[in-house]
Short mmCIF file of C-alpha atoms in Angstrom, two decimals:
data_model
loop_
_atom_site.label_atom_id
_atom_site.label_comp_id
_atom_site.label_asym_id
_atom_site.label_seq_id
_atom_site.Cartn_x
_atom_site.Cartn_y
_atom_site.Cartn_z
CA UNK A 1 216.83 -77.79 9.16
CA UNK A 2 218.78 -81.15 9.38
CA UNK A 3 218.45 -83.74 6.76
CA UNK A 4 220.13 -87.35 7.49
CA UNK A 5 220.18 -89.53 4.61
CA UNK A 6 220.56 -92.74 5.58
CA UNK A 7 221.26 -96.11 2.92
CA UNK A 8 218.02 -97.67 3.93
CA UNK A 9 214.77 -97.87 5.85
CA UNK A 10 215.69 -99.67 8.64
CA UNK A 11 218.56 -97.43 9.91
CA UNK A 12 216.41 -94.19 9.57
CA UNK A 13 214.23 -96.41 11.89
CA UNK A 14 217.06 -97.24 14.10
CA UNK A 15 218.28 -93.20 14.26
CA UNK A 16 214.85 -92.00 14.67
CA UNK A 17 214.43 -94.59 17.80
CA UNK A 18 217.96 -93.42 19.11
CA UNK A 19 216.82 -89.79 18.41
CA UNK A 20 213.86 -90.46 20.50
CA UNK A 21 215.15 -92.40 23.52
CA UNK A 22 217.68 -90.12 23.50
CA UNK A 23 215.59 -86.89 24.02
CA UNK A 24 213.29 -88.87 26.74
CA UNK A 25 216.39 -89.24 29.21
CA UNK A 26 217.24 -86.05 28.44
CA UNK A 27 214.42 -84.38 29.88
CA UNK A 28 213.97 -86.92 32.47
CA UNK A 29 217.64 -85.79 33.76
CA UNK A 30 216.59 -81.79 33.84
CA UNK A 31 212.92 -82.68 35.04
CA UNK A 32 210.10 -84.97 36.57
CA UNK A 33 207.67 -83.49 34.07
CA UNK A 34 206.38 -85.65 31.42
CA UNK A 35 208.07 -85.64 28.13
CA UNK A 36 205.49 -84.72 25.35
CA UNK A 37 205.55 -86.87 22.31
CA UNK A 38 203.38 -86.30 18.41
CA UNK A 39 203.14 -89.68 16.54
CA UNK A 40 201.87 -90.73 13.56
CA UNK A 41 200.43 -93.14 11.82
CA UNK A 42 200.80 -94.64 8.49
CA UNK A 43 203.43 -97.33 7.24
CA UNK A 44 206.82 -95.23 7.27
CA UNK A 45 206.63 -94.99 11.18
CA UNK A 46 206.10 -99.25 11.89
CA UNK A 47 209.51 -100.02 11.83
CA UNK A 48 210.31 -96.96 14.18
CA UNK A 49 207.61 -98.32 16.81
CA UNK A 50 209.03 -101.72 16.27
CA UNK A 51 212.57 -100.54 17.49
CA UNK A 52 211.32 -98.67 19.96
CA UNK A 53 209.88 -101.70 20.97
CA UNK A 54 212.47 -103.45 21.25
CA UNK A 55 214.39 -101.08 22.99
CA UNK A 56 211.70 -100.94 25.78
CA UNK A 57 211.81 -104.93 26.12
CA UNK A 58 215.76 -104.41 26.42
CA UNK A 59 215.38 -102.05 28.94
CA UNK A 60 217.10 -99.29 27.94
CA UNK A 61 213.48 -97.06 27.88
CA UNK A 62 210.27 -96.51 29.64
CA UNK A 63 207.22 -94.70 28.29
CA UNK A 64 205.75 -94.35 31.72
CA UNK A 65 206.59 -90.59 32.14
CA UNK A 66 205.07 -89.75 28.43
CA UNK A 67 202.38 -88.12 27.50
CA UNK A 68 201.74 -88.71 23.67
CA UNK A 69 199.22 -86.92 21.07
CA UNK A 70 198.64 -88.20 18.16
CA UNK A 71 198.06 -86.21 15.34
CA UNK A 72 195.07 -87.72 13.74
CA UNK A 73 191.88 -90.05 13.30
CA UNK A 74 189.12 -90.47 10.53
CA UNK A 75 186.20 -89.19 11.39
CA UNK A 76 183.24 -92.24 11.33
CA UNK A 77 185.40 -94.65 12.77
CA UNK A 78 184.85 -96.39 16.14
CA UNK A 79 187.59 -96.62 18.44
CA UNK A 80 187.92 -100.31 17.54
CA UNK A 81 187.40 -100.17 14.05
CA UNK A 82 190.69 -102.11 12.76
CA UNK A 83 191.70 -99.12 10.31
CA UNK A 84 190.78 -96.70 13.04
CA UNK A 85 194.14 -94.78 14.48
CA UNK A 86 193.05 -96.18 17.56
CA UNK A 87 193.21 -99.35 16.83
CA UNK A 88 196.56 -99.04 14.69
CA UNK A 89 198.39 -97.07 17.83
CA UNK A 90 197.25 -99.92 20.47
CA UNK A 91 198.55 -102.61 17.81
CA UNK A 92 201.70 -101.35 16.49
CA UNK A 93 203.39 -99.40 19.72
CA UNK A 94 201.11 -98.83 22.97
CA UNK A 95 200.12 -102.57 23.99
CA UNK A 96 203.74 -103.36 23.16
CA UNK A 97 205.12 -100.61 25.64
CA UNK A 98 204.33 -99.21 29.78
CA UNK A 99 202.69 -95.88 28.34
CA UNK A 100 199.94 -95.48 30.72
CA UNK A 101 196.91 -95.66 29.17
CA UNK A 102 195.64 -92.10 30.59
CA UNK A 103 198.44 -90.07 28.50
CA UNK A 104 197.73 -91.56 25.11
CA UNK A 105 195.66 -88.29 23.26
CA UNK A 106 194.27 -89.25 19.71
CA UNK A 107 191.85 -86.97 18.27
CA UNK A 108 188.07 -88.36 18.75
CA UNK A 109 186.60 -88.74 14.83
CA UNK A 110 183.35 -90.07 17.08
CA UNK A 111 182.45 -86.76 19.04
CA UNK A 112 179.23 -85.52 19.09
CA UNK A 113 180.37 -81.70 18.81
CA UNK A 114 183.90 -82.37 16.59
CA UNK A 115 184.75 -79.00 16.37
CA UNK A 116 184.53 -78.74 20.72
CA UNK A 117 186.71 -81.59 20.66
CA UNK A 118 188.87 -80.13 18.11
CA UNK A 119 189.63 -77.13 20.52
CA UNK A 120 190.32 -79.00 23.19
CA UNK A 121 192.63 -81.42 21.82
CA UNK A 122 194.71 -78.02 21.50
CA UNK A 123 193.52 -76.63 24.82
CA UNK A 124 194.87 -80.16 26.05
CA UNK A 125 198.78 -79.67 24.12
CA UNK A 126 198.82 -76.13 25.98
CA UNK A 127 198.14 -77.74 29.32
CA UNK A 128 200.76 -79.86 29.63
CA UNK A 129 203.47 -77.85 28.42
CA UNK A 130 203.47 -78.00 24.22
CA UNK A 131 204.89 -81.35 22.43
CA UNK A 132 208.49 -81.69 23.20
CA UNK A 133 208.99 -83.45 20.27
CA UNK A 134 206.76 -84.36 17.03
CA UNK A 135 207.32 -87.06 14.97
CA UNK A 136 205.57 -87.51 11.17
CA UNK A 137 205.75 -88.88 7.95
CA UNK A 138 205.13 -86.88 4.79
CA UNK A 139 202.83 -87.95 2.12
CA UNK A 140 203.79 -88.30 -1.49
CA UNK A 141 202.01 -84.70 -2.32
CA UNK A 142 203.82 -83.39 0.60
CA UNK A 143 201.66 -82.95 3.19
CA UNK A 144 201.87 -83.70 7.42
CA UNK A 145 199.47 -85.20 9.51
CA UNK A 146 196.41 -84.73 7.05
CA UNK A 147 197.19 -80.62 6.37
CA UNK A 148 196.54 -81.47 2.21
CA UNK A 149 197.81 -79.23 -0.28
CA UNK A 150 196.83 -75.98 0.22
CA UNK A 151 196.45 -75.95 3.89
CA UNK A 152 196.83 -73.02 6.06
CA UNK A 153 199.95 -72.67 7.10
CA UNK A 154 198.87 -71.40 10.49
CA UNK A 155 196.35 -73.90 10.92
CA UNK A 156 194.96 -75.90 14.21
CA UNK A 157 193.24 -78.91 15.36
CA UNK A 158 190.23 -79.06 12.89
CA UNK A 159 188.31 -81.21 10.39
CA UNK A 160 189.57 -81.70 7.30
CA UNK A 161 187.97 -83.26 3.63
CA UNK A 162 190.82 -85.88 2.41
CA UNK A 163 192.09 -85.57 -1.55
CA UNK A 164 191.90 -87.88 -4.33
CA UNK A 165 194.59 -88.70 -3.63
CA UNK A 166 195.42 -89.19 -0.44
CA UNK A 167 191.85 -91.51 0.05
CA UNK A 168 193.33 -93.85 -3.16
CA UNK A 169 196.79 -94.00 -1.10
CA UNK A 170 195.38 -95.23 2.26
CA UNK A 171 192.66 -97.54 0.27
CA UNK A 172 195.91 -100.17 0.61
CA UNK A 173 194.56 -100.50 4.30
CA UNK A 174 190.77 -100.88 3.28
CA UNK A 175 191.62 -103.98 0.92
CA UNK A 176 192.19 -101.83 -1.73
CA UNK A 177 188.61 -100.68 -1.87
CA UNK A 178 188.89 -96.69 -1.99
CA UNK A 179 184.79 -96.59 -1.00
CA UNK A 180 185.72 -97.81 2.02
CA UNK A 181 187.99 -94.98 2.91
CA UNK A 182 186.35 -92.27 5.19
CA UNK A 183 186.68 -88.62 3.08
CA UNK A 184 186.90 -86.51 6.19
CA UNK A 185 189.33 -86.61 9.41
CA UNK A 186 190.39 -84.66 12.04
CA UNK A 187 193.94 -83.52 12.03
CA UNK A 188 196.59 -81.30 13.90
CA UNK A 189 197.30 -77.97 11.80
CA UNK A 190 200.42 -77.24 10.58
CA UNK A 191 200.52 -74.43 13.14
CA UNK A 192 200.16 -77.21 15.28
CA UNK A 193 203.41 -79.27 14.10
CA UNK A 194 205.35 -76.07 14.30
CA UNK A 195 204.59 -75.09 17.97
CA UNK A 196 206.29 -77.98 18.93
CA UNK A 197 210.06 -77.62 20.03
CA UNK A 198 211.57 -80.09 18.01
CA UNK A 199 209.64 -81.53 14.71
CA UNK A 200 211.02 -84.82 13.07
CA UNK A 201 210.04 -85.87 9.87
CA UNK A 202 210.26 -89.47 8.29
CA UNK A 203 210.45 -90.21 4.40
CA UNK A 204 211.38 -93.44 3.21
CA UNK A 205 210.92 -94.90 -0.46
CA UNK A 206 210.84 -93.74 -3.77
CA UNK A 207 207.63 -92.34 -4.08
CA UNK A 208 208.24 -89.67 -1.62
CA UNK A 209 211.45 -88.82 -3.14
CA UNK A 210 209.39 -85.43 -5.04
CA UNK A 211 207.51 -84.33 -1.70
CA UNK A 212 211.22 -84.36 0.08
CA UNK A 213 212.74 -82.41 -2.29
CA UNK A 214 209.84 -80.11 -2.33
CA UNK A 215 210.22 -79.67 1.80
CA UNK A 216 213.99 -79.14 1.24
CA UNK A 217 214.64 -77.13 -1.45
CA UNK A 218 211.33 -75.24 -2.80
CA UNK A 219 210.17 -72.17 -1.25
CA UNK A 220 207.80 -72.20 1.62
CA UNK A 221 204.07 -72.88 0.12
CA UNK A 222 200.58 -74.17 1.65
CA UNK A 223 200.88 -76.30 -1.94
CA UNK A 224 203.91 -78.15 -0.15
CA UNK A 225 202.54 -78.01 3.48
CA UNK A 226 205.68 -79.89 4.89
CA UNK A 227 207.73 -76.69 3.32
CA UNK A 228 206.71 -74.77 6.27
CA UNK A 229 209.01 -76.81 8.37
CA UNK A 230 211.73 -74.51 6.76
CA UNK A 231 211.11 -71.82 9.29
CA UNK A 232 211.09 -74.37 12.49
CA UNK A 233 214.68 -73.85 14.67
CA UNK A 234 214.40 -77.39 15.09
CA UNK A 235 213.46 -79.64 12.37
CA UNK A 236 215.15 -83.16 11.32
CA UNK A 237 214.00 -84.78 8.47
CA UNK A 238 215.18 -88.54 7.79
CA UNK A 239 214.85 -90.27 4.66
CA UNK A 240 216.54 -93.47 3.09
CA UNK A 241 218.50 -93.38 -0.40
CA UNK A 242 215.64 -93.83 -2.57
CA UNK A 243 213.24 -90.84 -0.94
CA UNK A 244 216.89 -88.59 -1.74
CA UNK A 245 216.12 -89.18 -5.38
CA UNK A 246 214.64 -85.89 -6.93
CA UNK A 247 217.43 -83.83 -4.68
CA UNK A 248 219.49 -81.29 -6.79
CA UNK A 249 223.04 -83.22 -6.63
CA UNK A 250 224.64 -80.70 -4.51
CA UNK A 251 222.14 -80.59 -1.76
CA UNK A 252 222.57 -84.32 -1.51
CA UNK A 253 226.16 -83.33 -1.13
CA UNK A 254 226.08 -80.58 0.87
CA UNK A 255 223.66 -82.77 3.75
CA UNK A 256 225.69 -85.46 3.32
CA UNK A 257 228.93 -84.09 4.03
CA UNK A 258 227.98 -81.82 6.78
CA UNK A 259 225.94 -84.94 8.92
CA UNK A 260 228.99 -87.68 8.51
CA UNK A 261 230.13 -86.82 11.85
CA UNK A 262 227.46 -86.97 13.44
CA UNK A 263 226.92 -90.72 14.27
CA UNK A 264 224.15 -89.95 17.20
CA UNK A 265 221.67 -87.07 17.69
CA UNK A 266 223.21 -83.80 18.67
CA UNK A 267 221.74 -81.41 21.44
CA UNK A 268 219.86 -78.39 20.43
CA UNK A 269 222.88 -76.23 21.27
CA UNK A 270 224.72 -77.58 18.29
CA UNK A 271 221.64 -78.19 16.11
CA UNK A 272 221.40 -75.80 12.43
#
C-alpha cells in the first residue's frame, strides 16, 4: 500500500489526474486494447474530473480508447433524475470529455430483473479484460463504493440497503431532505474493487480523517470495508492534511518520508 499525503485538496486532485493520464499512455504504448477505468461518484472525486478535464481540453489526453464502469447507482432513480449517477457522471466528466458514449458502464438501479443485471455488470468487467485501474472515495465509516460496514469482503455486483448514516450524508444532494434519499442501491463488491490491478483511493477533509486511519493502520475487517485494500499489490490511497489527522504520528512519518521522492507516479515495478 502507498499513501501520499498531500497539503491540500486540490493537489491530491492534480496527482490523482497525473496518476491517471499517466497509466492511460502507458497502456496505450504496450497495446491497442482499451484501458479499463472504475469511477466514482460523490464530492471528493469533482475536482479530479475537473483536472482531468482540463487536461483533455489541453490536449495532453483522450478518453476515446476507455472503457469506464462505474461503481454504482440508486436503485429508483431514472437515468435523468438529477441525483441519479447518471446524471452526475454526464455532468461532471463525460459531456466534458471524447469518451464514447458506448463504453460508459453504470450499474442500471431501473432494471426489471436487478439481480440479472447485477451479474452481468460483472460478466461485462470479465469481458473486456478486468478494470485496469479503480478509482474511489471512502466514506466517513469507511466504506467503498456502497460495501457498508460489515460487508463481505469477497463480495460482487449486488443490491445493497444504505445505513443511517450514509442516507443522512448524501441527503446534502437531496436539499437536505434525508426522505428523499433512495435506501437501496446497487454497488460493486469489495471483491469487485480488489480484482482490479491497480485500486486508488481518494480521502480529503477532516471528517474522513478516522475511516483513513482505520484503512491504514487497523487490521483487515468487513467493519472497515476499505481495510481490505491492505491485501491489494497495488493500492494508492491519497488524502490531504486534514483526512491525515487520526494517523499514529509515526505512520504519518514513516509515509511521508518514504513518498518525498517521488514527485510523479511510479511504475508497478517499483510500487510497495
Amino acid at each position: 500500500m502507498r499513501l501520499l499525503i498531500q497539503e491540500n485538496s486540490d493537489l491530491v486532485a492534480k496527482w490523482t489526474a497525473d496518476h491517471i493520464i499517466n497509466r492511460i499512455k502507458e497502456k496505450a504504448a504496450q497495446t491497442d486494447k482499451p484501458f479499463v477505468l472504475g469511477l466514482p461518484t460523490g464530492s471528493t472525486p469533482l475536482k479530479t474530473y475537473q483536472e482531468l478535464i482540463r487536461r483533455h481540453k489541453a490536449g495532453h489526453i483522450s478518453f476515446k480508447n476507455v472503457i469506464t464502469f462505474n461503481m454504482d447507482e440508486y436503485i429508483g432513480l431514472p437515468n435523468d433524475h438529477e441525483q441519479s449517477y447518471h446524471h452526475f457522471m454526464n455532468e461532471h466528466l463525460f459531456s466534458h470529455i471524447d469518451i464514447l458514449p458506448e463504453n460508459i458502464n453504470i450499474p442500471d438501479g431501473m432494471a426489471e430483473d436487478i439481480w440479472t443485471a447485477c451479474e452481468e455488470y460483472e460478466n461485462k468487467i470479465t469481458e473486456v479484460g478486468g478494470i485496469d485501474l479503480f478509482l474511489g472515495g471512502v466514506g466517513e465509516d469507511g466504506h467503498i463504493a456502497f460495501n457498508e460496514p460489515f460487508s463481505s469482503l469477497s463480495s460482487r455486483t449486488r443490491v445493497k440497503t444504505l445505513t443511517d448514516d450514509t442516507i443522512r450524508v448524501n441527503a446534502r444532494f437531496f436539499g437536505g431532505d434525508v426522505s428523499k434519499v433512495p435506501t437501496t442501491a446497487v454497488t460493486v463488491g469489495v471483491g469487485t474493487v480488489m480484482d482490479a490491478k491497480e485500486v486508488m483511493i481518494l480521502a480529503t477533509g477532516a471528517k474522513k480523517a478516522r475511516a483513513v486511519a482505520a484503512g491504514v493502520e487497523s487490521p483487515i475487517s468487513h467493519k472497515w470495508t476499505v481495510s481490505a485494500l491492505q491485501n491489494h499489490p497495488h493500492c494508492i490511497i491519497v488524502i490531504d492534511e486534514p483526512a491525515a489527522g487520526e494517523l499514529r504520528v509515526n505512520t504519518y512519518k514513516y509515509f511521508k518520508d518514504i513518498e518525498k521522492n517521488n514527485i510523479l507516479p511510479i511504475s508497478f515495478i517499483d510500487s510497495h
